[in-house]
mmCIF file of C-alpha atoms in Angstrom:
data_model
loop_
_atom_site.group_PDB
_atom_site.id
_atom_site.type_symbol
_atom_site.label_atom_id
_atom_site.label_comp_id
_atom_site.label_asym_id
_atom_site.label_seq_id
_atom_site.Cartn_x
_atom_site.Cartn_y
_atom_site.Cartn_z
ATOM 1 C CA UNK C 102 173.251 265.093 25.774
ATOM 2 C CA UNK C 103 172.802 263.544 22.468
ATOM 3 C CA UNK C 104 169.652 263.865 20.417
ATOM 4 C CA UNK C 105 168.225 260.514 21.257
ATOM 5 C CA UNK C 106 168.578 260.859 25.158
ATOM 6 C CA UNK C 107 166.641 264.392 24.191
ATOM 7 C CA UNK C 108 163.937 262.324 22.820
ATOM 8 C CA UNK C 109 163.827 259.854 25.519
ATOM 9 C CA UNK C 110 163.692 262.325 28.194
ATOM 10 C CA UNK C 111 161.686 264.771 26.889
ATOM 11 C CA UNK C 112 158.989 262.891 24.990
ATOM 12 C CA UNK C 113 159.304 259.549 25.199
ATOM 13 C CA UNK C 114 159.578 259.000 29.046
ATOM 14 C CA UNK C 115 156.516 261.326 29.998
ATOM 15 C CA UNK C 116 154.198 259.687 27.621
ATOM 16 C CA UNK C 117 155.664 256.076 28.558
ATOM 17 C CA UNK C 118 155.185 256.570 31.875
ATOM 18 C CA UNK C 119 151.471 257.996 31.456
ATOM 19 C CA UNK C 120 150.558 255.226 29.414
ATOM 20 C CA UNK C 121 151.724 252.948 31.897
ATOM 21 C CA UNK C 122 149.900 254.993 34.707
ATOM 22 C CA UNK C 123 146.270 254.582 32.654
ATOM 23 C CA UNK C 124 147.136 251.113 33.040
ATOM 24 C CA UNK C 125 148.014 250.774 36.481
ATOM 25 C CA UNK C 126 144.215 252.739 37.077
ATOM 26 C CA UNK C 127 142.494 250.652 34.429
ATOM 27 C CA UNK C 128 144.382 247.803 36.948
ATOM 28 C CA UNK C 129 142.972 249.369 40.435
ATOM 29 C CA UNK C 130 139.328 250.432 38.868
ATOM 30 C CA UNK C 131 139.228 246.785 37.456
ATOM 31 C CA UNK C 132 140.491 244.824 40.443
ATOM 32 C CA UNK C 133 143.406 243.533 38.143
ATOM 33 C CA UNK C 134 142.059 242.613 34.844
ATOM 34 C CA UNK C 135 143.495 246.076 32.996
ATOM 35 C CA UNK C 136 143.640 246.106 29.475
ATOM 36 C CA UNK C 137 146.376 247.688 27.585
ATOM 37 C CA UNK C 138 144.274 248.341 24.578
ATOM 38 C CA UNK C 139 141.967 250.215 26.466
ATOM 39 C CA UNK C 140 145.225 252.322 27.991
ATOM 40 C CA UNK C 141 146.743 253.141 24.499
ATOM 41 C CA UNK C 142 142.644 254.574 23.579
ATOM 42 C CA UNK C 143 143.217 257.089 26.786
ATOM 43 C CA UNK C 144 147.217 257.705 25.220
ATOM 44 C CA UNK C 145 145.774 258.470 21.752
ATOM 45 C CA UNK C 146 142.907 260.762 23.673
ATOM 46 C CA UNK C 147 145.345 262.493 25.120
ATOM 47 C CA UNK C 148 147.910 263.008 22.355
ATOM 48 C CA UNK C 149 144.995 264.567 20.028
ATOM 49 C CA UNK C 150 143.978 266.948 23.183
ATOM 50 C CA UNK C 151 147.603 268.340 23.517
ATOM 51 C CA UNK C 152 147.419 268.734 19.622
ATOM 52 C CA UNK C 153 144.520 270.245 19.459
ATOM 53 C CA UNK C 154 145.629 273.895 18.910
ATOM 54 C CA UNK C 155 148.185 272.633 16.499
ATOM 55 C CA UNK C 156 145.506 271.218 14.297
ATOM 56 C CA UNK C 157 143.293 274.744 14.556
ATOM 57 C CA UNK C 158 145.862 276.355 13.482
ATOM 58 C CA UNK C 159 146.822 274.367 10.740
ATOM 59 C CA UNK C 160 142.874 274.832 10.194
ATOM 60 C CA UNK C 161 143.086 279.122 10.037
ATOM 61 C CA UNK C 162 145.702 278.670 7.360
ATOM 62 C CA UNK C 163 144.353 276.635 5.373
ATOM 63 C CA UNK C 164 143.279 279.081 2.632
ATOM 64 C CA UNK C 165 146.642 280.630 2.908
ATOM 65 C CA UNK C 166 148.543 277.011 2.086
ATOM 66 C CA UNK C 167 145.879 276.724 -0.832
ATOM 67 C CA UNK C 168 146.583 280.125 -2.557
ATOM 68 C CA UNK C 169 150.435 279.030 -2.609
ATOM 69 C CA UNK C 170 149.810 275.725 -3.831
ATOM 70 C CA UNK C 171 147.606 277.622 -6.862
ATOM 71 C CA UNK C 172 150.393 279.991 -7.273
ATOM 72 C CA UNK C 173 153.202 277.515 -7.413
ATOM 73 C CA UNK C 174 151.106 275.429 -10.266
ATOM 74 C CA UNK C 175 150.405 278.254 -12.063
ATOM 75 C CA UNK C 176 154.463 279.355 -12.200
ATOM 76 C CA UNK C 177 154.374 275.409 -12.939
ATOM 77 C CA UNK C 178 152.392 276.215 -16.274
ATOM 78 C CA UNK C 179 154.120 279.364 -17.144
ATOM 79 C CA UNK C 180 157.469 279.088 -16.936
ATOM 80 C CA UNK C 181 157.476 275.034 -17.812
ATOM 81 C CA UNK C 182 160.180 275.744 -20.868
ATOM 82 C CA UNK C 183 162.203 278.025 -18.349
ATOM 83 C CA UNK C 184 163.060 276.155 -15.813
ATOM 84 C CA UNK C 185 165.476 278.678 -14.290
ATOM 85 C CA UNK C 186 162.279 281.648 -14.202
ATOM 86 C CA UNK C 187 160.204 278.883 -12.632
ATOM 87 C CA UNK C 188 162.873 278.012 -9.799
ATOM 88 C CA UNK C 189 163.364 282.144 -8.712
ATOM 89 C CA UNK C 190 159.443 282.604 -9.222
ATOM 90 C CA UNK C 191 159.294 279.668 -6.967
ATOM 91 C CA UNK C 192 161.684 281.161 -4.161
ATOM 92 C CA UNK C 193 159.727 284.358 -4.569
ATOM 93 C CA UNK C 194 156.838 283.302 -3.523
ATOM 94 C CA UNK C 195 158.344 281.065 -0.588
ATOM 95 C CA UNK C 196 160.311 284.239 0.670
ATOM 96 C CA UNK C 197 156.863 285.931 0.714
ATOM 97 C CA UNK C 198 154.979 282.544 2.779
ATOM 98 C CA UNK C 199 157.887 282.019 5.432
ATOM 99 C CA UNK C 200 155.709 282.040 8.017
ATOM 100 C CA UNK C 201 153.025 279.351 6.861
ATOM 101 C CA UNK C 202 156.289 277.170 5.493
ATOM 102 C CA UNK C 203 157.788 277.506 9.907
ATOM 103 C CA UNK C 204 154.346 276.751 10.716
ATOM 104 C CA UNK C 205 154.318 273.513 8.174
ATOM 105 C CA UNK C 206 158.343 272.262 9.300
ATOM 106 C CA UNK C 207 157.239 272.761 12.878
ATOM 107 C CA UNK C 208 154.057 270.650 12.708
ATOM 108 C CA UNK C 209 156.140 267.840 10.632
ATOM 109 C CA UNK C 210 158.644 267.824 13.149
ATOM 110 C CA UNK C 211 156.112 267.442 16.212
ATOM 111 C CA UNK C 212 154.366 264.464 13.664
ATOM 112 C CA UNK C 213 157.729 262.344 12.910
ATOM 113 C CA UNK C 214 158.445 262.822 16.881
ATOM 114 C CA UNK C 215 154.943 261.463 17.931
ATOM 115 C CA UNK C 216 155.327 258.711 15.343
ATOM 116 C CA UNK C 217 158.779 257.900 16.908
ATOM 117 C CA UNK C 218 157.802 257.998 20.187
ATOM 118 C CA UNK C 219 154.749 255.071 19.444
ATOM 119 C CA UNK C 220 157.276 252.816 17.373
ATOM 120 C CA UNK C 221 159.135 252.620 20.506
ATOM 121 C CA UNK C 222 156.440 251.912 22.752
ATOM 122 C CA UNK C 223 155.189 249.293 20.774
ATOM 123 C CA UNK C 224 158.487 248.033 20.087
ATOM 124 C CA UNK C 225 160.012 248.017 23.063
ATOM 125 C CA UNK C 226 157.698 249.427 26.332
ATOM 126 C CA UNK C 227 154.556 247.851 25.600
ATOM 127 C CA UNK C 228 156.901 244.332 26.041
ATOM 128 C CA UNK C 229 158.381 245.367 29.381
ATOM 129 C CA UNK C 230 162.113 246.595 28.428
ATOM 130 C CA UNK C 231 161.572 250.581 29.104
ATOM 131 C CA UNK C 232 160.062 250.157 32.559
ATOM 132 C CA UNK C 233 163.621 251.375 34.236
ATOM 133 C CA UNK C 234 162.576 254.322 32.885
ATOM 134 C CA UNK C 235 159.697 254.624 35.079
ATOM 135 C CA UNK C 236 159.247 258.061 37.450
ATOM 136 C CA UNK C 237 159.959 257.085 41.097
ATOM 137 C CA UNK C 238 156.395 258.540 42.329
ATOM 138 C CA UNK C 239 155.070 256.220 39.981
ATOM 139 C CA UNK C 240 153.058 253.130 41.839
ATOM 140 C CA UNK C 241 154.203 249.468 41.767
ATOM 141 C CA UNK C 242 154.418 248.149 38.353
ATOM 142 C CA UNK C 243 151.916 245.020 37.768
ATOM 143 C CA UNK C 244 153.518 242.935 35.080
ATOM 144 C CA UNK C 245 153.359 241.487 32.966
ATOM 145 C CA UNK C 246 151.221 243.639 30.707
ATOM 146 C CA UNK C 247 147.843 242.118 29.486
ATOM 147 C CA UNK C 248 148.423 242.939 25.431
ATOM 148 C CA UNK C 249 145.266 241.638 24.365
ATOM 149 C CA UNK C 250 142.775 243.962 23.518
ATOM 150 C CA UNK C 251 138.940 242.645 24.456
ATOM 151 C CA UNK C 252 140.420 239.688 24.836
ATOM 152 C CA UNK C 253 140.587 239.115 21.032
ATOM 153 C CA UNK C 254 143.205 241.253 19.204
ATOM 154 C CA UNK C 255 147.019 240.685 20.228
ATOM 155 C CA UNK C 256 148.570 243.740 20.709
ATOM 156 C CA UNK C 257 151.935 242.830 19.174
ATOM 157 C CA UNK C 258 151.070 241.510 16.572
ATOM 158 C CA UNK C 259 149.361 242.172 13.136
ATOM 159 C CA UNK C 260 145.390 241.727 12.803
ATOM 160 C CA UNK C 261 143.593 241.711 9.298
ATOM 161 C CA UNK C 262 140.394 242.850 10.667
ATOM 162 C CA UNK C 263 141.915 246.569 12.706
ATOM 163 C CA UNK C 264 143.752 247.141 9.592
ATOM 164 C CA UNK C 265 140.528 246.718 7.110
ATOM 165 C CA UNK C 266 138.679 248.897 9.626
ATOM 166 C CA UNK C 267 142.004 251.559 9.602
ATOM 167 C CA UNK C 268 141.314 251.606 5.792
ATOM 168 C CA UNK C 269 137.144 251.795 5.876
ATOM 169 C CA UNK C 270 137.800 254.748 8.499
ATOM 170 C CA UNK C 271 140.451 256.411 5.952
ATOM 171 C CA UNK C 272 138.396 256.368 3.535
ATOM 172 C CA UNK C 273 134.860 257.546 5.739
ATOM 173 C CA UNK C 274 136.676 260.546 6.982
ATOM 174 C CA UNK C 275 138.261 261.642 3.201
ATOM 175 C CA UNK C 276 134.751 261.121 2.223
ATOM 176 C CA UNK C 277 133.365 263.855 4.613
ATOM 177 C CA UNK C 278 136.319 265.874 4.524
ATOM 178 C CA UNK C 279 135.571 265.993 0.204
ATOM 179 C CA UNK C 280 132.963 266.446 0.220
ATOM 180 C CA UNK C 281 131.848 269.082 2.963
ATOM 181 C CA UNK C 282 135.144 270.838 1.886
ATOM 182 C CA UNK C 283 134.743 274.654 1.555
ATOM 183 C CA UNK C 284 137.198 274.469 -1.178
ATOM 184 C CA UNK C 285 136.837 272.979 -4.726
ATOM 185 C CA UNK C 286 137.510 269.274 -4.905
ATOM 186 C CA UNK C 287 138.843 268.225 -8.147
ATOM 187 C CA UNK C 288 138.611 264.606 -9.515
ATOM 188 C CA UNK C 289 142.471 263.669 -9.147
ATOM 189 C CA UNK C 290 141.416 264.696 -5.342
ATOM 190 C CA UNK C 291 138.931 262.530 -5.243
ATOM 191 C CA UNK C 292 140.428 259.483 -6.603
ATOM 192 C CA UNK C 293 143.362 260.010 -4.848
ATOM 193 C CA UNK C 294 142.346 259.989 -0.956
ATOM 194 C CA UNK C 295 139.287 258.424 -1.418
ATOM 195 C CA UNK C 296 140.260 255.355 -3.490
ATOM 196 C CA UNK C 297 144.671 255.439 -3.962
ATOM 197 C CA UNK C 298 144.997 256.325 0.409
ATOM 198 C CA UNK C 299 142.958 253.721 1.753
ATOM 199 C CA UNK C 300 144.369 250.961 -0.857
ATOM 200 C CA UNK C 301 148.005 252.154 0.410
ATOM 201 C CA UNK C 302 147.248 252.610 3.946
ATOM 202 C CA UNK C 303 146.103 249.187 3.953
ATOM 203 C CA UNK C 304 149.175 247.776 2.087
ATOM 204 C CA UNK C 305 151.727 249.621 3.937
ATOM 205 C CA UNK C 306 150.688 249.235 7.829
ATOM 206 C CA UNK C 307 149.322 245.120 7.116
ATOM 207 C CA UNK C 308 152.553 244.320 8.845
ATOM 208 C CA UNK C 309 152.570 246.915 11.730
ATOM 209 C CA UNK C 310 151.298 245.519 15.159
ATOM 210 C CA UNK C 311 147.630 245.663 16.032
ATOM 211 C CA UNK C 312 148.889 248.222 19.042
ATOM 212 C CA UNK C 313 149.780 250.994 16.418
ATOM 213 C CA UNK C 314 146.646 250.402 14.519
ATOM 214 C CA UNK C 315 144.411 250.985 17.720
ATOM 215 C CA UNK C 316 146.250 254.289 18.036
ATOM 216 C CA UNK C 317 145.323 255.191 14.270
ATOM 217 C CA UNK C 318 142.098 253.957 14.263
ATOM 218 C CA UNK C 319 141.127 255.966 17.483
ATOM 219 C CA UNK C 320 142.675 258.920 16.123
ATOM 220 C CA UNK C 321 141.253 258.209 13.212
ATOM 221 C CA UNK C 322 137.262 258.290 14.933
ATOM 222 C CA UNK C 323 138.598 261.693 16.779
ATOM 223 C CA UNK C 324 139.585 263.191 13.184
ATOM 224 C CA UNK C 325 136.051 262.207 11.931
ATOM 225 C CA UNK C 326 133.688 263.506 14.537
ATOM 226 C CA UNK C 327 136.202 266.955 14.526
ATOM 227 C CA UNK C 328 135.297 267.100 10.488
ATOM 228 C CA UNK C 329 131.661 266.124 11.232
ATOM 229 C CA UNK C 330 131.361 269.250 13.936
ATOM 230 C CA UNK C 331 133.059 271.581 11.852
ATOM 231 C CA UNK C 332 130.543 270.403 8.765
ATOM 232 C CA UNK C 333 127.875 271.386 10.778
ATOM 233 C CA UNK C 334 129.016 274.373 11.995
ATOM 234 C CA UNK C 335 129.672 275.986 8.070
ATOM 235 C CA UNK C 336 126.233 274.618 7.797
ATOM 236 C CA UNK C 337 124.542 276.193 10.060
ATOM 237 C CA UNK C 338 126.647 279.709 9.625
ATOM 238 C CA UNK C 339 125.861 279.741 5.633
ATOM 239 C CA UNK C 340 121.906 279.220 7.151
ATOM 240 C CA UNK C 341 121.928 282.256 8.790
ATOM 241 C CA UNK C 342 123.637 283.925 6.958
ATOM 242 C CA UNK C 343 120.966 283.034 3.565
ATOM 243 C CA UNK C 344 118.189 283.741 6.610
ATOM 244 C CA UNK C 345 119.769 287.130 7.078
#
């Protein structure tokens, strides 16, 4: 089996076929008026759930990825006329982080796969030409598809107003992830995912399909109330523990 029936079989298929199914009960709990926008919400829901411990891991170690980014600019610094000490004091200090660097490849691997796995359901099942690859338990298929979301936003194709509120959310959730931080913020952070991210963002999915951008922007919402909790959690904790 090649890699790409691996992918299909083991990841894309399952999720396909649950998006699909949200639809089919938005369909029976509506009495037919379903909307597919609403079904890629429940998706994205259900993507960040199953990620979940992913992300609080990523969370615990977080001030272990720090202390090796310090380390690696400071080798930066010192050996910056030796280029040879800087590359072995590099792979020094990655022998000694191996398992933080697994734990990074593994959660970019899982990333790129979820990203693959929504380019091809917008490409291709959203439009109707992966429903052979629907389980046989699964109910009748009602086609075709109703791809626009509230009525208003198509979908397949691009929308100015999802992608200016992709960028506004960008640059909310930087905002409170700066500035409730734990960990010093310096300028260059600042003006780089508060200002440079949302600009880019904004530039580089304009020509992506409104469907992709719902999935962002509700992740995106998730991401922020998660930050939000968290702030208020290290708020109340450093409370008590002044109190005490």
């Amino acid at each position: 089996m090649v890699v790409s029936d691996i992918f299909i079989t083991i990841l894309y298929q399952p999720f396909f076929n649950v998006l699909v199914g949200f639809y089919q009960l938005l369909n029976f709990i509506t009495g037919g008026n379903a909307d597919m926008g609403i079904a890629v919400i429940f998706l994205t829901i259900l993507i960040r759930i199953l990620l979940l411990p992913m992300s609080l891991a990523g969370q615990r170690s977080e001030p272990e990825r720090r202390q090796i980014m310090h380390k690696i600019a400071e080798i930066e610094q010192q050996y910056s006329s030796e280029p040879i000490k800087k590359e072995l004091a590099k792979k020094k200090i990655m022998k000694q982080s191996t398992g933080v660097l697994i734990a990074e490849l593994i959660n970019l691997v899982i990333q790129v796969a979820v990203a693959l796995m929504l380019w091809k359901i917008f490409q291709t099942g959203l439009l109707g030409e992966d429903l052979h690859l629907m389980y046989s338990f699964m109910p009748q298929i009602t086609e075709p598809f109703n791809l626009v979301f509230l009525g208003k936003y198509d979908l397949t194709h691009t929308n100015f107003v999802l992608n200016l509120m992709q960028s506004v959310l960008i640059f909310v959730l930087e905002t409170i992830s700066l500035y409730t931080s734990p960990y010093p913020v310096s300028r260059k952070e600042v003006i780089r995912m508060q200002l440079v991210l949302p600009v880019v963002s904004f530039v580089i999915f304009m020509a992506l399909p409104a469907g992709k951008k719902l999935f962002v922007i509700t992740s995106l919402i998730i991401s922020i109330i998660l930050v939000s909790i968290r702030a208020i959690q290290r708020s109340y904790q450093d409370y008590v523990a002044k109190k005490e």
